[in-house]
Amino acid sequence: MKTDLFTIGNFTVHGYGFMIALGFIFAMFLAEFRAKLYKLKDEAIIDIAIIAGISGFAGAKFLYIIVEFDAFLKDPMAVLGSAGFVVYGGIIFGVLFNFLYCKIKKLNFMEYFDLVMPEIALAQGFGRIGCYLAGCCYGAITTSRFGVVFPESSLFAPSGVRLIPTQLMSSVGDFLNMALLIFIFRKWGYTAWNNIHGGDSSRKHLLPGDVGFLYFLTYGVGRFIIEIFRGDVRGSVGPLSTSQFISIIMVVIGIVLLILNHKLFRRFYEKEGQKIS
């Protein structure tokens, strides 16, 4: 919709990159604030954010290369230098590399995992606004008055026709997902229960990692639905888009991890002498 926001001399600020940066900054500050609030090490948040940013970028590009592998074989630099990314790759790489970081620093990964995943949803919400400005990840043609029309200068979306605003729908969904996860964390999260409520045995609460695993479910379901309304050309697995296929895997993994968390880690915390109600 607006690829370039403004230009100063030879320096141009692109809408997509600006929204990605804005989302990263807001997510980091919110995570730092919440880390202090829930008595976690807020200084570790900067490290986690940097690791998530670098590994997430690499992971999103890596999965995009896999999805566009035929094009990559024909012209590797065109694919590597494109604005194409697959967000699932960023999530997977970000989680894995931060797991290693927490292990090295001897931090409770599950608690920081719970804390940070709502901020990931926040950053994704800004990222999808960036997609809207760039014109990528656009929706199918529609006659609805809520459809959006991209200008001729759009690099990705077809111009002159009404399209379902899937980028904005995704953005709203991401922001709602963030709000939901923050509410659950505050109301029933293990860290809030242990650090704020003093481990009150009369209060019901989740286990460490539950909020993060719930993100897998909420984002996976939301992404699967949004993909139905997408109109851009992208990879597929049978009748499903690549992202729908990964969404199903993500939801299944989230459910399995939640079950394992309550079957296995409950015993671990009980052995550590912490009562789990």
PDB file of C-alpha atoms in Angstrom:
ATOM      1  CA  MET A   1       0.000   0.000   0.000  1.00  0.00           C
ATOM      2  CA  LYS A   2       2.885   2.351   0.823  1.00  0.00           C
ATOM      3  CA  THR A   3       6.200   0.649   0.155  1.00  0.00           C
ATOM      4  CA  ASP A   4       8.333   3.711   0.968  1.00  0.00           C
ATOM      5  CA  LEU A   5       7.336   5.878   3.938  1.00  0.00           C
ATOM      6  CA  PHE A   6       9.756   8.749   3.414  1.00  0.00           C
ATOM      7  CA  THR A   7      13.188   9.578   2.017  1.00  0.00           C
ATOM      8  CA  ILE A   8      15.971  11.679   3.531  1.00  0.00           C
ATOM      9  CA  GLY A   9      18.690  12.287   0.958  1.00  0.00           C
ATOM     10  CA  ASN A  10      19.721   8.890  -0.338  1.00  0.00           C
ATOM     11  CA  PHE A  11      18.193   7.103   2.636  1.00  0.00           C
ATOM     12  CA  THR A  12      14.711   5.636   2.178  1.00  0.00           C
ATOM     13  CA  VAL A  13      12.625   4.237   5.024  1.00  0.00           C
ATOM     14  CA  HIS A  14      10.570   1.293   3.766  1.00  0.00           C
ATOM     15  CA  GLY A  15       7.210   0.564   5.360  1.00  0.00           C
ATOM     16  CA  TYR A  16       7.859  -3.137   5.884  1.00  0.00           C
ATOM     17  CA  GLY A  17      11.250  -2.692   7.522  1.00  0.00           C
ATOM     18  CA  PHE A  18      10.005   0.211   9.654  1.00  0.00           C
ATOM     19  CA  MET A  19       7.109  -1.818  11.076  1.00  0.00           C
ATOM     20  CA  ILE A  20       9.376  -4.811  11.752  1.00  0.00           C
ATOM     21  CA  ALA A  21      11.764  -2.533  13.674  1.00  0.00           C
ATOM     22  CA  LEU A  22       8.896  -0.853  15.522  1.00  0.00           C
ATOM     23  CA  GLY A  23       7.446  -4.210  16.525  1.00  0.00           C
ATOM     24  CA  PHE A  24      10.833  -5.431  17.738  1.00  0.00           C
ATOM     25  CA  ILE A  25      11.361  -2.313  19.885  1.00  0.00           C
ATOM     26  CA  PHE A  26       7.870  -2.354  21.421  1.00  0.00           C
ATOM     27  CA  ALA A  27       8.112  -6.088  22.099  1.00  0.00           C
ATOM     28  CA  MET A  28      11.486  -5.711  23.820  1.00  0.00           C
ATOM     29  CA  PHE A  29      10.335  -2.834  26.043  1.00  0.00           C
ATOM     30  CA  LEU A  30       7.119  -4.630  26.984  1.00  0.00           C
ATOM     31  CA  ALA A  31       9.043  -7.805  27.811  1.00  0.00           C
ATOM     32  CA  GLU A  32      11.511  -5.841  29.968  1.00  0.00           C
ATOM     33  CA  PHE A  33       8.638  -4.160  31.825  1.00  0.00           C
ATOM     34  CA  ARG A  34       6.886  -7.461  32.463  1.00  0.00           C
ATOM     35  CA  ALA A  35      10.145  -9.157  33.502  1.00  0.00           C
ATOM     36  CA  LYS A  36      10.614  -6.521  36.223  1.00  0.00           C
ATOM     37  CA  LEU A  37       6.963  -6.802  37.217  1.00  0.00           C
ATOM     38  CA  TYR A  38       7.207 -10.577  37.658  1.00  0.00           C
ATOM     39  CA  LYS A  39      10.677 -10.514  39.228  1.00  0.00           C
ATOM     40  CA  LEU A  40      12.602 -12.135  36.404  1.00  0.00           C
ATOM     41  CA  LYS A  41      15.978 -10.897  35.156  1.00  0.00           C
ATOM     42  CA  ASP A  42      15.052  -8.018  32.864  1.00  0.00           C
ATOM     43  CA  GLU A  43      18.666  -7.711  31.666  1.00  0.00           C
ATOM     44  CA  ALA A  44      18.326 -11.177  30.110  1.00  0.00           C
ATOM     45  CA  ILE A  45      15.469  -9.869  27.960  1.00  0.00           C
ATOM     46  CA  ILE A  46      17.850  -7.789  25.842  1.00  0.00           C
ATOM     47  CA  ASP A  47      19.952 -10.880  25.112  1.00  0.00           C
ATOM     48  CA  ILE A  48      16.846 -12.926  24.361  1.00  0.00           C
ATOM     49  CA  ALA A  49      15.495 -10.196  22.062  1.00  0.00           C
ATOM     50  CA  ILE A  50      18.764  -9.930  20.112  1.00  0.00           C
ATOM     51  CA  ILE A  51      19.020 -13.713  19.777  1.00  0.00           C
ATOM     52  CA  ALA A  52      15.370 -13.928  18.719  1.00  0.00           C
ATOM     53  CA  GLY A  53      15.860 -11.128  16.176  1.00  0.00           C
ATOM     54  CA  ILE A  54      18.942 -12.619  14.528  1.00  0.00           C
ATOM     55  CA  SER A  55      17.930 -16.287  14.672  1.00  0.00           C
ATOM     56  CA  GLY A  56      14.324 -15.424  13.781  1.00  0.00           C
ATOM     57  CA  PHE A  57      15.438 -13.530  10.675  1.00  0.00           C
ATOM     58  CA  ALA A  58      17.688 -16.427   9.635  1.00  0.00           C
ATOM     59  CA  GLY A  59      15.011 -19.028  10.340  1.00  0.00           C
ATOM     60  CA  ALA A  60      12.273 -17.158   8.470  1.00  0.00           C
ATOM     61  CA  LYS A  61      14.535 -16.761   5.440  1.00  0.00           C
ATOM     62  CA  PHE A  62      15.682 -20.400   5.653  1.00  0.00           C
ATOM     63  CA  LEU A  63      12.107 -21.730   5.587  1.00  0.00           C
ATOM     64  CA  TYR A  64      11.262 -19.342   2.736  1.00  0.00           C
ATOM     65  CA  ILE A  65      14.154 -20.824   0.745  1.00  0.00           C
ATOM     66  CA  ILE A  66      12.729 -24.306   1.376  1.00  0.00           C
ATOM     67  CA  VAL A  67       9.255 -23.206   0.249  1.00  0.00           C
ATOM     68  CA  GLU A  68      10.688 -21.482  -2.857  1.00  0.00           C
ATOM     69  CA  PHE A  69      13.414 -24.068  -3.443  1.00  0.00           C
ATOM     70  CA  ASP A  70      12.824 -24.371  -7.197  1.00  0.00           C
ATOM     71  CA  ALA A  71      13.204 -20.612  -7.599  1.00  0.00           C
ATOM     72  CA  PHE A  72      16.238 -20.701  -5.317  1.00  0.00           C
ATOM     73  CA  LEU A  73      17.948 -23.257  -7.555  1.00  0.00           C
ATOM     74  CA  LYS A  74      17.333 -21.077 -10.611  1.00  0.00           C
ATOM     75  CA  ASP A  75      18.441 -17.795  -9.041  1.00  0.00           C
ATOM     76  CA  PRO A  76      19.755 -18.087  -5.441  1.00  0.00           C
ATOM     77  CA  MET A  77      20.572 -14.382  -5.022  1.00  0.00           C
ATOM     78  CA  ALA A  78      17.107 -13.304  -6.134  1.00  0.00           C
ATOM     79  CA  VAL A  79      15.503 -15.438  -3.419  1.00  0.00           C
ATOM     80  CA  LEU A  80      18.061 -14.521  -0.752  1.00  0.00           C
ATOM     81  CA  GLY A  81      17.760 -10.828  -1.536  1.00  0.00           C
ATOM     82  CA  SER A  82      13.967 -10.798  -1.741  1.00  0.00           C
ATOM     83  CA  ALA A  83      11.577  -9.579   0.940  1.00  0.00           C
ATOM     84  CA  GLY A  84      10.233 -13.121   1.278  1.00  0.00           C
ATOM     85  CA  PHE A  85      10.108 -14.740   4.729  1.00  0.00           C
ATOM     86  CA  VAL A  86       8.099 -17.527   6.389  1.00  0.00           C
ATOM     87  CA  VAL A  87       7.255 -16.568   9.964  1.00  0.00           C
ATOM     88  CA  TYR A  88       7.168 -20.171  11.222  1.00  0.00           C
ATOM     89  CA  GLY A  89      10.878 -20.526  10.498  1.00  0.00           C
ATOM     90  CA  GLY A  90      11.542 -17.476  12.659  1.00  0.00           C
ATOM     91  CA  ILE A  91       9.495 -18.898  15.538  1.00  0.00           C
ATOM     92  CA  ILE A  92      11.239 -22.275  15.423  1.00  0.00           C
ATOM     93  CA  PHE A  93      14.765 -20.845  15.229  1.00  0.00           C
ATOM     94  CA  GLY A  94      14.039 -18.191  17.857  1.00  0.00           C
ATOM     95  CA  VAL A  95      12.760 -20.739  20.373  1.00  0.00           C
ATOM     96  CA  LEU A  96      15.610 -23.199  19.768  1.00  0.00           C
ATOM     97  CA  PHE A  97      18.432 -20.664  20.051  1.00  0.00           C
ATOM     98  CA  ASN A  98      16.935 -19.025  23.136  1.00  0.00           C
ATOM     99  CA  PHE A  99      16.551 -22.449  24.718  1.00  0.00           C
ATOM    100  CA  LEU A 100      20.302 -22.890  24.289  1.00  0.00           C
ATOM    101  CA  TYR A 101      20.923 -19.404  25.698  1.00  0.00           C
ATOM    102  CA  CYS A 102      18.854 -20.112  28.825  1.00  0.00           C
ATOM    103  CA  LYS A 103      20.669 -23.411  29.326  1.00  0.00           C
ATOM    104  CA  ILE A 104      24.062 -21.695  29.089  1.00  0.00           C
ATOM    105  CA  LYS A 105      22.983 -18.895  31.467  1.00  0.00           C
ATOM    106  CA  LYS A 106      21.224 -21.388  33.778  1.00  0.00           C
ATOM    107  CA  LEU A 107      17.894 -19.594  33.496  1.00  0.00           C
ATOM    108  CA  ASN A 108      14.522 -21.307  33.717  1.00  0.00           C
ATOM    109  CA  PHE A 109      13.715 -21.432  30.003  1.00  0.00           C
ATOM    110  CA  MET A 110      10.053 -22.251  30.570  1.00  0.00           C
ATOM    111  CA  GLU A 111       9.429 -19.105  32.622  1.00  0.00           C
ATOM    112  CA  TYR A 112      11.071 -16.831  30.053  1.00  0.00           C
ATOM    113  CA  PHE A 113       9.322 -18.755  27.281  1.00  0.00           C
ATOM    114  CA  ASP A 114       5.976 -17.948  28.931  1.00  0.00           C
ATOM    115  CA  LEU A 115       6.951 -14.317  29.396  1.00  0.00           C
ATOM    116  CA  VAL A 116       8.214 -13.660  25.869  1.00  0.00           C
ATOM    117  CA  MET A 117       5.658 -15.411  23.641  1.00  0.00           C
ATOM    118  CA  PRO A 118       2.989 -12.672  24.066  1.00  0.00           C
ATOM    119  CA  GLU A 119       5.619 -10.177  22.890  1.00  0.00           C
ATOM    120  CA  ILE A 120       6.289 -12.380  19.862  1.00  0.00           C
ATOM    121  CA  ALA A 121       2.598 -12.014  18.992  1.00  0.00           C
ATOM    122  CA  LEU A 122       2.929  -8.236  19.429  1.00  0.00           C
ATOM    123  CA  ALA A 123       5.913  -8.084  17.061  1.00  0.00           C
ATOM    124  CA  GLN A 124       4.041 -10.227  14.545  1.00  0.00           C
ATOM    125  CA  GLY A 125       1.108  -7.794  14.650  1.00  0.00           C
ATOM    126  CA  PHE A 126       3.382  -4.926  13.623  1.00  0.00           C
ATOM    127  CA  GLY A 127       5.038  -7.162  11.033  1.00  0.00           C
ATOM    128  CA  ARG A 128       1.690  -7.826   9.375  1.00  0.00           C
ATOM    129  CA  ILE A 129       1.041  -4.103   9.131  1.00  0.00           C
ATOM    130  CA  GLY A 130       4.394  -4.007   7.339  1.00  0.00           C
ATOM    131  CA  CYS A 131       3.097  -6.700   4.982  1.00  0.00           C
ATOM    132  CA  TYR A 132       0.083  -4.498   4.263  1.00  0.00           C
ATOM    133  CA  LEU A 133       2.294  -1.512   3.475  1.00  0.00           C
ATOM    134  CA  ALA A 134       4.511  -3.636   1.224  1.00  0.00           C
ATOM    135  CA  GLY A 135       1.545  -5.336  -0.448  1.00  0.00           C
ATOM    136  CA  CYS A 136       2.714  -8.890   0.229  1.00  0.00           C
ATOM    137  CA  CYS A 137       0.683 -11.709   1.823  1.00  0.00           C
ATOM    138  CA  TYR A 138      -2.434 -10.235   0.202  1.00  0.00           C
ATOM    139  CA  GLY A 139      -5.910 -11.740   0.180  1.00  0.00           C
ATOM    140  CA  ALA A 140      -8.168 -13.147  -2.500  1.00  0.00           C
ATOM    141  CA  ILE A 141     -10.289 -10.956  -4.758  1.00  0.00           C
ATOM    142  CA  THR A 142     -13.534  -9.852  -3.110  1.00  0.00           C
ATOM    143  CA  THR A 143     -16.563  -7.662  -3.825  1.00  0.00           C
ATOM    144  CA  SER A 144     -16.930  -6.725  -0.161  1.00  0.00           C
ATOM    145  CA  ARG A 145     -16.804  -3.047   0.738  1.00  0.00           C
ATOM    146  CA  PHE A 146     -14.192  -4.012   3.337  1.00  0.00           C
ATOM    147  CA  GLY A 147     -11.819  -5.024   0.568  1.00  0.00           C
ATOM    148  CA  VAL A 148      -8.713  -2.943  -0.092  1.00  0.00           C
ATOM    149  CA  VAL A 149      -7.371  -1.737  -3.438  1.00  0.00           C
ATOM    150  CA  PHE A 150      -3.622  -1.543  -3.921  1.00  0.00           C
ATOM    151  CA  PRO A 151      -2.077   1.119  -6.186  1.00  0.00           C
ATOM    152  CA  GLU A 152      -0.206   0.408  -9.406  1.00  0.00           C
ATOM    153  CA  SER A 153       3.055   0.958  -7.559  1.00  0.00           C
ATOM    154  CA  SER A 154       2.435  -2.199  -5.490  1.00  0.00           C
ATOM    155  CA  LEU A 155       5.300  -4.645  -5.935  1.00  0.00           C
ATOM    156  CA  PHE A 156       3.302  -7.728  -4.942  1.00  0.00           C
ATOM    157  CA  ALA A 157      -0.470  -7.316  -4.747  1.00  0.00           C
ATOM    158  CA  PRO A 158      -2.462  -6.896  -7.980  1.00  0.00           C
ATOM    159  CA  SER A 159      -3.665  -3.317  -8.390  1.00  0.00           C
ATOM    160  CA  GLY A 160      -7.085  -1.980  -9.264  1.00  0.00           C
ATOM    161  CA  VAL A 161      -9.115  -4.802  -7.684  1.00  0.00           C
ATOM    162  CA  ARG A 162     -10.584  -5.272  -4.213  1.00  0.00           C
ATOM    163  CA  LEU A 163      -8.707  -7.779  -2.086  1.00  0.00           C
ATOM    164  CA  ILE A 164      -9.461  -9.293   1.305  1.00  0.00           C
ATOM    165  CA  PRO A 165      -7.198  -7.418   3.778  1.00  0.00           C
ATOM    166  CA  THR A 166      -5.620 -10.584   5.167  1.00  0.00           C
ATOM    167  CA  GLN A 167      -2.589  -8.649   6.434  1.00  0.00           C
ATOM    168  CA  LEU A 168      -4.745  -6.428   8.648  1.00  0.00           C
ATOM    169  CA  MET A 169      -6.862  -9.394   9.730  1.00  0.00           C
ATOM    170  CA  SER A 170      -3.661 -11.177  10.748  1.00  0.00           C
ATOM    171  CA  SER A 171      -2.441  -8.080  12.579  1.00  0.00           C
ATOM    172  CA  VAL A 172      -5.642  -7.767  14.608  1.00  0.00           C
ATOM    173  CA  GLY A 173      -5.498 -11.484  15.384  1.00  0.00           C
ATOM    174  CA  ASP A 174      -1.894 -11.180  16.575  1.00  0.00           C
ATOM    175  CA  PHE A 175      -2.706  -8.256  18.875  1.00  0.00           C
ATOM    176  CA  LEU A 176      -5.691 -10.138  20.310  1.00  0.00           C
ATOM    177  CA  ASN A 177      -3.482 -13.191  20.782  1.00  0.00           C
ATOM    178  CA  MET A 178      -0.988 -11.047  22.693  1.00  0.00           C
ATOM    179  CA  ALA A 179      -3.709  -9.653  24.953  1.00  0.00           C
ATOM    180  CA  LEU A 180      -5.137 -13.119  25.613  1.00  0.00           C
ATOM    181  CA  LEU A 181      -1.751 -14.623  26.515  1.00  0.00           C
ATOM    182  CA  ILE A 182      -0.856 -11.689  28.788  1.00  0.00           C
ATOM    183  CA  PHE A 183      -4.202 -12.082  30.572  1.00  0.00           C
ATOM    184  CA  ILE A 184      -3.688 -15.835  31.028  1.00  0.00           C
ATOM    185  CA  PHE A 185      -0.108 -15.270  32.223  1.00  0.00           C
ATOM    186  CA  ARG A 186      -1.239 -12.690  34.786  1.00  0.00           C
ATOM    187  CA  LYS A 187      -4.280 -14.642  35.963  1.00  0.00           C
ATOM    188  CA  TRP A 188      -2.978 -18.217  36.007  1.00  0.00           C
ATOM    189  CA  GLY A 189       0.669 -18.163  34.921  1.00  0.00           C
ATOM    190  CA  TYR A 190       3.196 -20.053  37.037  1.00  0.00           C
ATOM    191  CA  THR A 191       5.606 -17.108  37.320  1.00  0.00           C
ATOM    192  CA  ALA A 192       2.855 -14.745  38.512  1.00  0.00           C
ATOM    193  CA  TRP A 193       1.680 -17.384  41.005  1.00  0.00           C
ATOM    194  CA  ASN A 194       5.173 -18.105  42.319  1.00  0.00           C
ATOM    195  CA  ASN A 195       6.756 -14.626  42.301  1.00  0.00           C
ATOM    196  CA  ILE A 196       3.778 -12.346  42.899  1.00  0.00           C
ATOM    197  CA  HIS A 197       1.327 -14.451  44.897  1.00  0.00           C
ATOM    198  CA  GLY A 198       3.997 -16.230  46.927  1.00  0.00           C
ATOM    199  CA  GLY A 199       3.087 -19.717  45.727  1.00  0.00           C
ATOM    200  CA  ASP A 200      -0.333 -19.550  47.404  1.00  0.00           C
ATOM    201  CA  SER A 201      -1.563 -23.147  47.305  1.00  0.00           C
ATOM    202  CA  SER A 202      -5.180 -21.987  47.300  1.00  0.00           C
ATOM    203  CA  ARG A 203      -4.762 -20.330  43.886  1.00  0.00           C
ATOM    204  CA  LYS A 204      -5.133 -22.343  40.706  1.00  0.00           C
ATOM    205  CA  HIS A 205      -2.298 -21.888  38.245  1.00  0.00           C
ATOM    206  CA  LEU A 206      -0.613 -23.288  35.162  1.00  0.00           C
ATOM    207  CA  LEU A 207       2.807 -24.899  34.930  1.00  0.00           C
ATOM    208  CA  PRO A 208       5.931 -23.224  33.525  1.00  0.00           C
ATOM    209  CA  GLY A 209       5.757 -23.402  29.736  1.00  0.00           C
ATOM    210  CA  ASP A 210       1.968 -23.648  29.491  1.00  0.00           C
ATOM    211  CA  VAL A 211       1.482 -20.081  28.246  1.00  0.00           C
ATOM    212  CA  GLY A 212       4.158 -20.564  25.583  1.00  0.00           C
ATOM    213  CA  PHE A 213       2.601 -23.837  24.464  1.00  0.00           C
ATOM    214  CA  LEU A 214      -0.821 -22.170  24.317  1.00  0.00           C
ATOM    215  CA  TYR A 215       0.695 -19.720  21.822  1.00  0.00           C
ATOM    216  CA  PHE A 216       1.358 -22.677  19.517  1.00  0.00           C
ATOM    217  CA  LEU A 217      -2.350 -23.475  19.613  1.00  0.00           C
ATOM    218  CA  THR A 218      -3.760 -19.963  19.296  1.00  0.00           C
ATOM    219  CA  TYR A 219      -1.368 -18.839  16.569  1.00  0.00           C
ATOM    220  CA  GLY A 220      -1.588 -22.131  14.700  1.00  0.00           C
ATOM    221  CA  VAL A 221      -5.396 -22.060  14.572  1.00  0.00           C
ATOM    222  CA  GLY A 222      -5.489 -18.374  13.653  1.00  0.00           C
ATOM    223  CA  ARG A 223      -2.895 -18.760  10.898  1.00  0.00           C
ATOM    224  CA  PHE A 224      -4.703 -21.770   9.416  1.00  0.00           C
ATOM    225  CA  ILE A 225      -7.928 -19.730   9.159  1.00  0.00           C
ATOM    226  CA  ILE A 226      -6.219 -16.663   7.662  1.00  0.00           C
ATOM    227  CA  GLU A 227      -4.598 -18.835   4.983  1.00  0.00           C
ATOM    228  CA  ILE A 228      -8.067 -19.694   3.660  1.00  0.00           C
ATOM    229  CA  PHE A 229      -8.514 -16.070   2.592  1.00  0.00           C
ATOM    230  CA  ARG A 230      -5.031 -15.545   1.122  1.00  0.00           C
ATOM    231  CA  GLY A 231      -4.761 -14.920  -2.615  1.00  0.00           C
ATOM    232  CA  ASP A 232      -1.019 -14.755  -3.185  1.00  0.00           C
ATOM    233  CA  VAL A 233       0.969 -17.527  -4.826  1.00  0.00           C
ATOM    234  CA  ARG A 234       2.867 -19.620  -2.258  1.00  0.00           C
ATOM    235  CA  GLY A 235       3.959 -23.163  -1.557  1.00  0.00           C
ATOM    236  CA  SER A 236       1.521 -26.006  -0.980  1.00  0.00           C
ATOM    237  CA  VAL A 237       1.354 -29.473   0.539  1.00  0.00           C
ATOM    238  CA  GLY A 238      -1.479 -31.301  -1.184  1.00  0.00           C
ATOM    239  CA  PRO A 239      -4.668 -29.229  -0.828  1.00  0.00           C
ATOM    240  CA  LEU A 240      -3.142 -27.153   1.984  1.00  0.00           C
ATOM    241  CA  SER A 241      -0.823 -24.182   1.802  1.00  0.00           C
ATOM    242  CA  THR A 242       2.599 -24.773   3.331  1.00  0.00           C
ATOM    243  CA  SER A 243       1.656 -22.549   6.272  1.00  0.00           C
ATOM    244  CA  GLN A 244      -1.599 -24.454   6.843  1.00  0.00           C
ATOM    245  CA  PHE A 245       0.341 -27.713   6.887  1.00  0.00           C
ATOM    246  CA  ILE A 246       2.832 -26.271   9.383  1.00  0.00           C
ATOM    247  CA  SER A 247      -0.072 -24.813  11.404  1.00  0.00           C
ATOM    248  CA  ILE A 248      -1.527 -28.291  11.892  1.00  0.00           C
ATOM    249  CA  ILE A 249       1.860 -29.592  13.021  1.00  0.00           C
ATOM    250  CA  MET A 250       2.254 -26.604  15.349  1.00  0.00           C
ATOM    251  CA  VAL A 251      -1.151 -27.165  16.981  1.00  0.00           C
ATOM    252  CA  VAL A 252      -0.444 -30.871  17.433  1.00  0.00           C
ATOM    253  CA  ILE A 253       2.967 -30.109  18.936  1.00  0.00           C
ATOM    254  CA  GLY A 254       1.378 -27.554  21.267  1.00  0.00           C
ATOM    255  CA  ILE A 255      -1.191 -30.082  22.500  1.00  0.00           C
ATOM    256  CA  VAL A 256       1.425 -32.820  22.944  1.00  0.00           C
ATOM    257  CA  LEU A 257       3.770 -30.477  24.835  1.00  0.00           C
ATOM    258  CA  LEU A 258       0.967 -29.328  27.123  1.00  0.00           C
ATOM    259  CA  ILE A 259       0.128 -32.942  27.943  1.00  0.00           C
ATOM    260  CA  LEU A 260       3.769 -33.878  28.481  1.00  0.00           C
ATOM    261  CA  ASN A 261       4.303 -30.771  30.587  1.00  0.00           C
ATOM    262  CA  HIS A 262       1.563 -31.852  32.983  1.00  0.00           C
ATOM    263  CA  LYS A 263       2.541 -35.521  32.936  1.00  0.00           C
ATOM    264  CA  LEU A 264       6.316 -35.144  33.322  1.00  0.00           C
ATOM    265  CA  PHE A 265       7.243 -31.695  34.590  1.00  0.00           C
ATOM    266  CA  ARG A 266       4.601 -31.704  37.324  1.00  0.00           C
ATOM    267  CA  ARG A 267       6.538 -34.579  38.882  1.00  0.00           C
ATOM    268  CA  PHE A 268       9.805 -32.662  38.441  1.00  0.00           C
ATOM    269  CA  TYR A 269       8.518 -29.623  40.339  1.00  0.00           C
ATOM    270  CA  GLU A 270       7.019 -31.818  43.024  1.00  0.00           C
ATOM    271  CA  LYS A 271      10.426 -33.465  43.469  1.00  0.00           C
ATOM    272  CA  GLU A 272      11.929 -29.978  43.780  1.00  0.00           C
ATOM    273  CA  GLY A 273       9.624 -29.416  46.714  1.00  0.00           C
ATOM    274  CA  GLN A 274       7.269 -26.968  45.001  1.00  0.00           C
ATOM    275  CA  LYS A 275       3.614 -27.788  45.481  1.00  0.00           C
ATOM    276  CA  ILE A 276       1.682 -27.788  42.230  1.00  0.00           C
ATOM    277  CA  SER A 277      -2.033 -27.272  42.790  1.00  0.00           C
TER     278      SER A 277
END
